[in-house]
Tab-separated table of C-alpha atoms and ligand atoms in Angstrom:
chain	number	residue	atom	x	y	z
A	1	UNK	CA	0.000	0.000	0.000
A	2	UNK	CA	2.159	2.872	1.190
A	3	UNK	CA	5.249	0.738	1.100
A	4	UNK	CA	7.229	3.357	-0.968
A	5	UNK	CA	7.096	5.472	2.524
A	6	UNK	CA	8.312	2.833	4.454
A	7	UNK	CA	12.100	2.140	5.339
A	8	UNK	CA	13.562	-1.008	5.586
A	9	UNK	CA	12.563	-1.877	9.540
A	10	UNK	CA	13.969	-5.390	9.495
A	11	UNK	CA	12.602	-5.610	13.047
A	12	UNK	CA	11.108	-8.495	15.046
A	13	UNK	CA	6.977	-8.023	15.048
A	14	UNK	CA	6.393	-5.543	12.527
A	15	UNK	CA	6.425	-8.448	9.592
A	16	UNK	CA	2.858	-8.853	10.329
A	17	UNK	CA	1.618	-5.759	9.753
A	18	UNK	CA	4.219	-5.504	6.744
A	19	UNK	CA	2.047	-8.035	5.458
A	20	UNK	CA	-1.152	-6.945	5.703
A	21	UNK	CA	-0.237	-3.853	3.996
A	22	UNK	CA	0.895	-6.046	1.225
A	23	UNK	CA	-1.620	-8.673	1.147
A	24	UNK	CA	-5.452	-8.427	0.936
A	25	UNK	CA	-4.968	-5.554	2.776
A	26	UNK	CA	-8.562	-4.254	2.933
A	27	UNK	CA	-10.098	-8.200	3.878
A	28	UNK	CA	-7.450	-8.524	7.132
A	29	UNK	CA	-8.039	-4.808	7.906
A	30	UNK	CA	-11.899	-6.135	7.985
A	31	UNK	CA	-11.055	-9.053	9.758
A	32	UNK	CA	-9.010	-7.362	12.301
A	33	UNK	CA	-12.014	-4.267	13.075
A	34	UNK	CA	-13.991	-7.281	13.701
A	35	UNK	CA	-11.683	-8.370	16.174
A	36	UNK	CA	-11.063	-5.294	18.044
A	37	UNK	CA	-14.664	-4.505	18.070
A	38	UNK	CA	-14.927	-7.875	20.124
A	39	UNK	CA	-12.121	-7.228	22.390
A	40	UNK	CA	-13.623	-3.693	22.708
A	41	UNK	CA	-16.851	-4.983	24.272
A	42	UNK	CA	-15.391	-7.854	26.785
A	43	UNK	CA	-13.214	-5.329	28.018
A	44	UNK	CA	-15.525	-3.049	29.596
A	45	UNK	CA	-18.063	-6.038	29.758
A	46	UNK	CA	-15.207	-7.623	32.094
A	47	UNK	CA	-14.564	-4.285	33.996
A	48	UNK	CA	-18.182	-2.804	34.228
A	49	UNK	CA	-16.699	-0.181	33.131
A	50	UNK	CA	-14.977	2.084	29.812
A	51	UNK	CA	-15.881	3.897	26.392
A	52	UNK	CA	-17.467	1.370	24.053
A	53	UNK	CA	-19.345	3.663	21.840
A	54	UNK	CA	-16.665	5.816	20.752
A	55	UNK	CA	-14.266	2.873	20.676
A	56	UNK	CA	-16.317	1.094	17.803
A	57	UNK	CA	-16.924	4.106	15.988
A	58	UNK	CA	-13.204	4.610	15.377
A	59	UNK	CA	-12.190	1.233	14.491
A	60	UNK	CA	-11.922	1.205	11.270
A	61	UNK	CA	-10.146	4.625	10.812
A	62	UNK	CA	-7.644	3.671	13.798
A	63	UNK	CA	-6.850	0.152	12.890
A	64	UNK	CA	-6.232	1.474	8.742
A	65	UNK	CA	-3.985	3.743	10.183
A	66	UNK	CA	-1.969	1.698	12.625
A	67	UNK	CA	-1.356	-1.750	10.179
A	68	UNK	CA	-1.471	0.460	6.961
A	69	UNK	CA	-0.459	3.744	7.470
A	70	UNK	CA	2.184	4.397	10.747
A	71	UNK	CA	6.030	3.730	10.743
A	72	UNK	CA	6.370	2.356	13.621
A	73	UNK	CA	8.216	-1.058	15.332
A	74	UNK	CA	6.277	-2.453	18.375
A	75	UNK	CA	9.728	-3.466	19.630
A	76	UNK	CA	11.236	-0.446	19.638
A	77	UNK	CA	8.319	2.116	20.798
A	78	UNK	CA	10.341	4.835	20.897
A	79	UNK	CA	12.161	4.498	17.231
A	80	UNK	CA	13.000	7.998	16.013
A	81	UNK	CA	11.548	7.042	12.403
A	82	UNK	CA	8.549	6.456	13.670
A	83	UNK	CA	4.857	8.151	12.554
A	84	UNK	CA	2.926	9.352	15.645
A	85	UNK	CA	-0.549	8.022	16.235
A	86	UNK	CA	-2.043	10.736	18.984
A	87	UNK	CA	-5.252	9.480	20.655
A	88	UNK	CA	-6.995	12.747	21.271
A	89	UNK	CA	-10.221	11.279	22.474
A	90	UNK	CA	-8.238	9.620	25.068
A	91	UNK	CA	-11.503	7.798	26.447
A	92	UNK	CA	-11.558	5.178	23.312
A	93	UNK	CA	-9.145	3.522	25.366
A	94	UNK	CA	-10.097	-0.303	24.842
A	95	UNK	CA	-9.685	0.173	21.098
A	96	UNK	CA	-5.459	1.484	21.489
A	97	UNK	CA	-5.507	-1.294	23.703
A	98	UNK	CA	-6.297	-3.993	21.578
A	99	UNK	CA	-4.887	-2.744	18.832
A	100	UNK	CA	-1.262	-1.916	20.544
A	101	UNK	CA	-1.723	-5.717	22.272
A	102	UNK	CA	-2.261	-6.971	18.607
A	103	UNK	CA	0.781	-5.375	17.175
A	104	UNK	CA	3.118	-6.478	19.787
A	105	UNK	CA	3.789	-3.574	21.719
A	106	UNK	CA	2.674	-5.538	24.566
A	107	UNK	CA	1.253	-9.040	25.943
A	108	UNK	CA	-2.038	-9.734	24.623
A	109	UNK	CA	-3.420	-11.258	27.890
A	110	UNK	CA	-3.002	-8.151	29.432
A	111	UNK	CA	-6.056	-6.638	27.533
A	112	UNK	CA	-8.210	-8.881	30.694
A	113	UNK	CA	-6.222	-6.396	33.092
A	114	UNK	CA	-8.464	-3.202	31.481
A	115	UNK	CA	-9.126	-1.017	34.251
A	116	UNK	CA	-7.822	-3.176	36.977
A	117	UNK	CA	-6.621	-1.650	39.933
A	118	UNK	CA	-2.901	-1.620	39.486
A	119	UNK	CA	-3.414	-2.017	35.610
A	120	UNK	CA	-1.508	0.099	33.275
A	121	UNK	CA	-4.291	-0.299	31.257
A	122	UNK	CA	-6.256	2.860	32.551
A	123	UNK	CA	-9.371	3.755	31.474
A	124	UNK	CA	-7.642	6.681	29.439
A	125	UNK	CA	-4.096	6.669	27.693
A	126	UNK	CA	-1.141	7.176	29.318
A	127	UNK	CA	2.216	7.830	27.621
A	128	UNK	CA	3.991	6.979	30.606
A	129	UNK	CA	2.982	3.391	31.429
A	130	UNK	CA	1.871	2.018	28.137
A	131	UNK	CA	3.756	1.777	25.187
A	132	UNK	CA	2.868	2.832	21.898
A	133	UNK	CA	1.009	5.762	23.482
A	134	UNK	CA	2.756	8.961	22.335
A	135	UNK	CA	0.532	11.390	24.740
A	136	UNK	CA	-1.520	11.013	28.051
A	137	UNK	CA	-5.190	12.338	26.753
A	138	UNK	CA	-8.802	11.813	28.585
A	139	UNK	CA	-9.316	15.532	29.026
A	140	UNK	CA	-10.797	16.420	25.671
A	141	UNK	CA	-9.334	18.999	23.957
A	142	UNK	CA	-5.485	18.791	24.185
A	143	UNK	CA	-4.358	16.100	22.606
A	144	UNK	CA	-4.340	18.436	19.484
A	145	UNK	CA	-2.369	20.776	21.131
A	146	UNK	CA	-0.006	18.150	21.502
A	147	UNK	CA	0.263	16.581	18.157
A	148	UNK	CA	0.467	20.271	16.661
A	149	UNK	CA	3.779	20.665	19.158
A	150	UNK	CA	5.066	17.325	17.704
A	151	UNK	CA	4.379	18.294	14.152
A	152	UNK	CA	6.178	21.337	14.739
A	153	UNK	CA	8.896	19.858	16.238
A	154	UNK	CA	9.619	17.555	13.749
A	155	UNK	CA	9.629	20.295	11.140
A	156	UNK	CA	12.211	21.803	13.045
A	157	UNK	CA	14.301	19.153	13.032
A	158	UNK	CA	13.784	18.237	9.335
A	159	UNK	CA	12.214	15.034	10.232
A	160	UNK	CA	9.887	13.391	7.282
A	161	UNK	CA	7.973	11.489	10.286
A	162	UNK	CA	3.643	12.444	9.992
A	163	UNK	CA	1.274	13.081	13.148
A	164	UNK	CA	-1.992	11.808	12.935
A	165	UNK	CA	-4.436	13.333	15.874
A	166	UNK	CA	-7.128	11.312	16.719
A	167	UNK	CA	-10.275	13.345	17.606
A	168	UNK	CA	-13.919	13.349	18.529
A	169	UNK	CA	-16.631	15.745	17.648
A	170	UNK	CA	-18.001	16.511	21.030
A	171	UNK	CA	-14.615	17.129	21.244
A	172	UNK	CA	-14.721	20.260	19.312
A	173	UNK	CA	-16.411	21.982	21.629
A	174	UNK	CA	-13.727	22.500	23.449
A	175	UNK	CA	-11.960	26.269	22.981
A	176	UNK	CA	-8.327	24.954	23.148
A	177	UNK	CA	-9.621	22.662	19.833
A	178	UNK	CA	-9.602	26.068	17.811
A	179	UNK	CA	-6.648	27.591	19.025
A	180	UNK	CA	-4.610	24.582	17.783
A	181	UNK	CA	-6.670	24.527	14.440
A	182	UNK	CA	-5.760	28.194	14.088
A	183	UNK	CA	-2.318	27.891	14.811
A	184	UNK	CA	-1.820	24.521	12.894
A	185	UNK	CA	-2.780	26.724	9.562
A	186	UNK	CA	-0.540	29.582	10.501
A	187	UNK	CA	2.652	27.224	11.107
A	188	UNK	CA	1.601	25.428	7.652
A	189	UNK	CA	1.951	21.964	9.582
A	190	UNK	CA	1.795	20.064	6.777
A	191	UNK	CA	3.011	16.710	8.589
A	192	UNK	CA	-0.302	16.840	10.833
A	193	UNK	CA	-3.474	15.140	9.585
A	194	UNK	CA	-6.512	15.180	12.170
A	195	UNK	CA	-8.616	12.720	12.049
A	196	UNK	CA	-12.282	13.687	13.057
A	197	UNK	CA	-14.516	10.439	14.328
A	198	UNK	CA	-17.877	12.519	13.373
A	199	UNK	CA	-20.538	9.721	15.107
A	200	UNK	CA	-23.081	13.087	15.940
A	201	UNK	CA	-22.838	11.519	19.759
A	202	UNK	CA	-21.282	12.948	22.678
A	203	UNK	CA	-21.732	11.625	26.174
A	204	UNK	CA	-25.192	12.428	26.842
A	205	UNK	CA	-26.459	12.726	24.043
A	206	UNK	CA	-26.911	13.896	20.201
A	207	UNK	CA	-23.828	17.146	20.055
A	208	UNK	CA	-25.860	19.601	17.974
A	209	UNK	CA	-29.107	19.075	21.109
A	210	UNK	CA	-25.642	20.101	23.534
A	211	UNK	CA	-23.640	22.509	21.712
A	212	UNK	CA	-23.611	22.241	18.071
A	213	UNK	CA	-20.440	22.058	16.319
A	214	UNK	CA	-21.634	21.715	12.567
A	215	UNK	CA	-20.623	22.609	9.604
A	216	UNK	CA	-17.186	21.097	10.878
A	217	UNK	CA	-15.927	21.215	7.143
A	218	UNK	CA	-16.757	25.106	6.357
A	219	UNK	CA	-14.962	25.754	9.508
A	220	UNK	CA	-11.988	23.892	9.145
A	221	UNK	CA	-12.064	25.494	5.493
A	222	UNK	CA	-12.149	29.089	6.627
A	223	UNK	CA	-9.619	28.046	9.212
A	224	UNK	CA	-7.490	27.459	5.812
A	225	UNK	CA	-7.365	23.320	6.283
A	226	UNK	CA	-7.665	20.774	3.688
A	227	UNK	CA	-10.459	18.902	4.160
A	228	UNK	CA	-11.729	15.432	3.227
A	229	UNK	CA	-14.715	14.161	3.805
A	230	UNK	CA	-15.432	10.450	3.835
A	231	UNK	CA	-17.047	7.639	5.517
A	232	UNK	CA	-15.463	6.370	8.284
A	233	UNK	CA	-16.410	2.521	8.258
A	234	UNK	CA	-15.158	2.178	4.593
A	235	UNK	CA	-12.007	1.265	4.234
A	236	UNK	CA	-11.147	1.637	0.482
A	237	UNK	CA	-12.267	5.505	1.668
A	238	UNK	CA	-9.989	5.515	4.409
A	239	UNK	CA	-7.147	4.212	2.819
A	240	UNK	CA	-7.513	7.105	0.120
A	241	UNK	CA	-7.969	9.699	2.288
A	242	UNK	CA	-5.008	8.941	4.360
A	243	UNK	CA	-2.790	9.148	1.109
A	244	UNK	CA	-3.813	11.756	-0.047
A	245	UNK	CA	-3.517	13.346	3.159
A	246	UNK	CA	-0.114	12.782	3.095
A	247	UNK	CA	0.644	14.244	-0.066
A	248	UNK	CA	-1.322	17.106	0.256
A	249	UNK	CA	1.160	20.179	1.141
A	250	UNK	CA	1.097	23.598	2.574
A	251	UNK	CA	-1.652	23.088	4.772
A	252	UNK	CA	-2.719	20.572	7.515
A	253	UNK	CA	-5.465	18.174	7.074
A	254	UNK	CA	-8.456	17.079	8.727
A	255	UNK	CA	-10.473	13.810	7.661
A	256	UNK	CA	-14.064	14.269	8.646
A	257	UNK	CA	-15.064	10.833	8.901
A	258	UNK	CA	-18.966	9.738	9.551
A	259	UNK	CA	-19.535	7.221	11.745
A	260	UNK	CA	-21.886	5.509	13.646
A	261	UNK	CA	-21.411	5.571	17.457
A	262	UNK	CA	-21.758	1.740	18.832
A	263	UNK	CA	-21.253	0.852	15.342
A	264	UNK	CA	-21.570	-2.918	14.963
A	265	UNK	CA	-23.872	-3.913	17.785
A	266	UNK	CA	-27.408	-3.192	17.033
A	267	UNK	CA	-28.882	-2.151	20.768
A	268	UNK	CA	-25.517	0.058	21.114
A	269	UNK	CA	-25.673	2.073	17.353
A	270	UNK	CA	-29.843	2.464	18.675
A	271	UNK	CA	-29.248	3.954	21.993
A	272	UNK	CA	-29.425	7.600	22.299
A	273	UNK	CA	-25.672	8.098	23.299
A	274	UNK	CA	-24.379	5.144	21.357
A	275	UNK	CA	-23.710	3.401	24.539
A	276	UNK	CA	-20.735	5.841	25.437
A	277	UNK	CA	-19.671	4.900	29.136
A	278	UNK	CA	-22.370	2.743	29.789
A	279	UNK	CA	-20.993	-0.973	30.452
A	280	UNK	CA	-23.393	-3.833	28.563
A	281	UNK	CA	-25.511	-6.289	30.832
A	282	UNK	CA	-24.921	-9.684	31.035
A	283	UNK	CA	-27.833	-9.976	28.179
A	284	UNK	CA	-27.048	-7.352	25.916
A	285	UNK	CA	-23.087	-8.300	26.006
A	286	UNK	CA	-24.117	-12.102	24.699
A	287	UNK	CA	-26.046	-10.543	21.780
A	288	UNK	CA	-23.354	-8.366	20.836
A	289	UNK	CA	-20.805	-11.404	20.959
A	290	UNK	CA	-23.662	-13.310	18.483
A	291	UNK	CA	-23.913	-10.137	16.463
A	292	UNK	CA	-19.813	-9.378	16.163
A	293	UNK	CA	-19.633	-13.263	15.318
A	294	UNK	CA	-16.498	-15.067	15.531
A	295	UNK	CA	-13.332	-13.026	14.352
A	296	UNK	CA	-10.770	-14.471	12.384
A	297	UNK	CA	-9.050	-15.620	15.533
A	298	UNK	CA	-9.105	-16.055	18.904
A	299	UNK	CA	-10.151	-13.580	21.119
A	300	UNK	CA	-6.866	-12.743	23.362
A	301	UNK	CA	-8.801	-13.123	26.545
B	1	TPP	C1	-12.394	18.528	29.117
B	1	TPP	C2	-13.322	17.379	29.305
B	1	TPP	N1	-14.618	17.605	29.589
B	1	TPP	C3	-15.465	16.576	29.785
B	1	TPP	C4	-15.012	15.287	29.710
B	1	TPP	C5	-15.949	14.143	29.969
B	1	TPP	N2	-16.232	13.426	28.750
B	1	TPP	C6	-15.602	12.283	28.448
B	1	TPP	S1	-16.038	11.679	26.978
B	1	TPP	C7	-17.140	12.946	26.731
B	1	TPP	C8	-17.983	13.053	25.503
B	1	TPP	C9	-17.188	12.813	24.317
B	1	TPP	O1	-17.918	12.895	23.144
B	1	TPP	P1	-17.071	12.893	21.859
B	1	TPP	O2	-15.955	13.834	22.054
B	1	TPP	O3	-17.941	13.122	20.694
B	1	TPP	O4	-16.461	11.424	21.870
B	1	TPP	P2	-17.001	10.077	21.198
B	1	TPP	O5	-18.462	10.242	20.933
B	1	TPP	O6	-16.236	9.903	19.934
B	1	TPP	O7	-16.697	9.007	22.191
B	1	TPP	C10	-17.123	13.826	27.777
B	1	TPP	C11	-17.952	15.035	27.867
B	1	TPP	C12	-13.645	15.086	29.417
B	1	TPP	N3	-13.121	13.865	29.300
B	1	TPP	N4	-12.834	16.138	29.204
């Protein structure tokens, strides 16, 4: 896929999501939503506890971007070539989980430890006890802040590596949102793509009832941002939005991706805040097992 961007890792873990780059990409990257959208609800089915809602709604945009998109080397967290992944919405917590588990960056057992006393695991991201987390997030708002200061950084140091922000829409309510939008135009950040998880749902309830934040793309436009709009369960979408936002130059770039909140679980997409920190009973946690079906493999706890 993007394998023209990629160096030559050579390093232990990162052959497997080499390969689904190269082969049948878009099937695996299927296959592998469908098992992070099952990890995703026996996490916080275990715990009583965590962000579903959002977690599903992003799954297809984060796991495209982490097996086809991001340098990176699960062995090596901390490799300077590496592409930073910044999960703004800090809450969707069980989907970086299972996805970081999956790539190696960690033990896959672990993902049973979500939320645990003692866990690293947290119920939102932190940079300092889990790897593969670039930025502790969970209070909306910063995380772009954050990836902007990366970008910039990078730029400085005349570094090729890409940002990619990972943000919510209820999440644009927050001021400090638009002071990084606005200053990501004026510093031309170029090497920062946000992308915007637009499932219409904050936490209790539809955003434009709570504070509206549409039309997201006139105002990234008149902030002076590229913008793509797209569908954020397709993947063939994805895929070309993510390329071309990394060709795209002189600007940053936001993806404004619609979703559906609780997206593959009927009772979650129907509830009226897409299930966003509510936990799933016994019953409705069986049906969304029977719903998700089996994934491709073995759920990793
Ligand atoms: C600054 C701040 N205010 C409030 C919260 C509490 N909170 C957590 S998630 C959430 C709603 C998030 O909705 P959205 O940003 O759209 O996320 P998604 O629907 O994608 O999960 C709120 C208000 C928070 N984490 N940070």
């Amino acid at each position: 896929m993007l394998d023209e961007r990629r160096p030559n890792l050579g390093t232990r873990g990162f052959w497997e999501v080499a390969a689904y780059a190269l082969v049948s990409d878009k099937q695996l990257l299927a296959d592998k939503c469908l098992l992070h959208r099952r990890h995703i609800v026996k996490m916080v089915h275990c715990r009583q506890s965590g962000h579903m809602g959002g977690s599903l709604s992003a799954t297809e945009l984060a796991t495209t971007l982490y097996y086809s998109f991001l340098r990176q080397d699960p062995q090596n967290p901390k490799w300077d070539g590496r592409d930073y992944a910044v999960w703004s919405k800090g809450h969707a917590s069980p989907l970086a989980y299972s996805i970081l588990a999956d790539l190696g960056y960690f033990p896959k057992a672990e993902l049973g430890t979500f939320r645990k006393f003692g866990s690293r695991l947290q119920g939102h991201v932190d940079r300092l006890k889990v790897p593969g987390i670039e930025a502790s997030t969970g209070t909306l708002g910063q995380g772009l802040s954050v990836s902007l200061g990366i970008a910039l950084g990078l730029r400085l140091d005349r570094l090729p590596n890409h940002v990619w922000a990972i943000t919510s829409d209820g999440e644009h309510e927050e001021g400090q949102m638009w002071e990084a939008i606005m200053a990501a135009a004026q510093y031309k950040a170029d090497n920062l793509t946000v992308i915007l998880d637009y499932n219409k749902k904050q936490l209790s309830g539809p955003v434009d009832k709570i504070m509206d934040v549409a039309p997201l793309a006139d105002k990234y436009r008149a902030f002076n941002w590229n913008v793509i709009e797209i569908d954020g369960h397709d993947i063939p979408q994805i895929i070309d939005a993510y390329k071309k936002a990394l060709v795209l130059k002189g600007k940053p770039t936001v993806i404004i991706a619609s979703t559906v909140k609780g997206k593959g679980v009927s009772v979650f997409e129907q509830e009226a805040s897409g299930f966003h920190g509510a936990p799933p009973c016994d019953a409705d946690f069986e049906l969304a097992m029977a719903e998700l079906g089996p994934a491709k493999w073995p759920d990793f706890f």
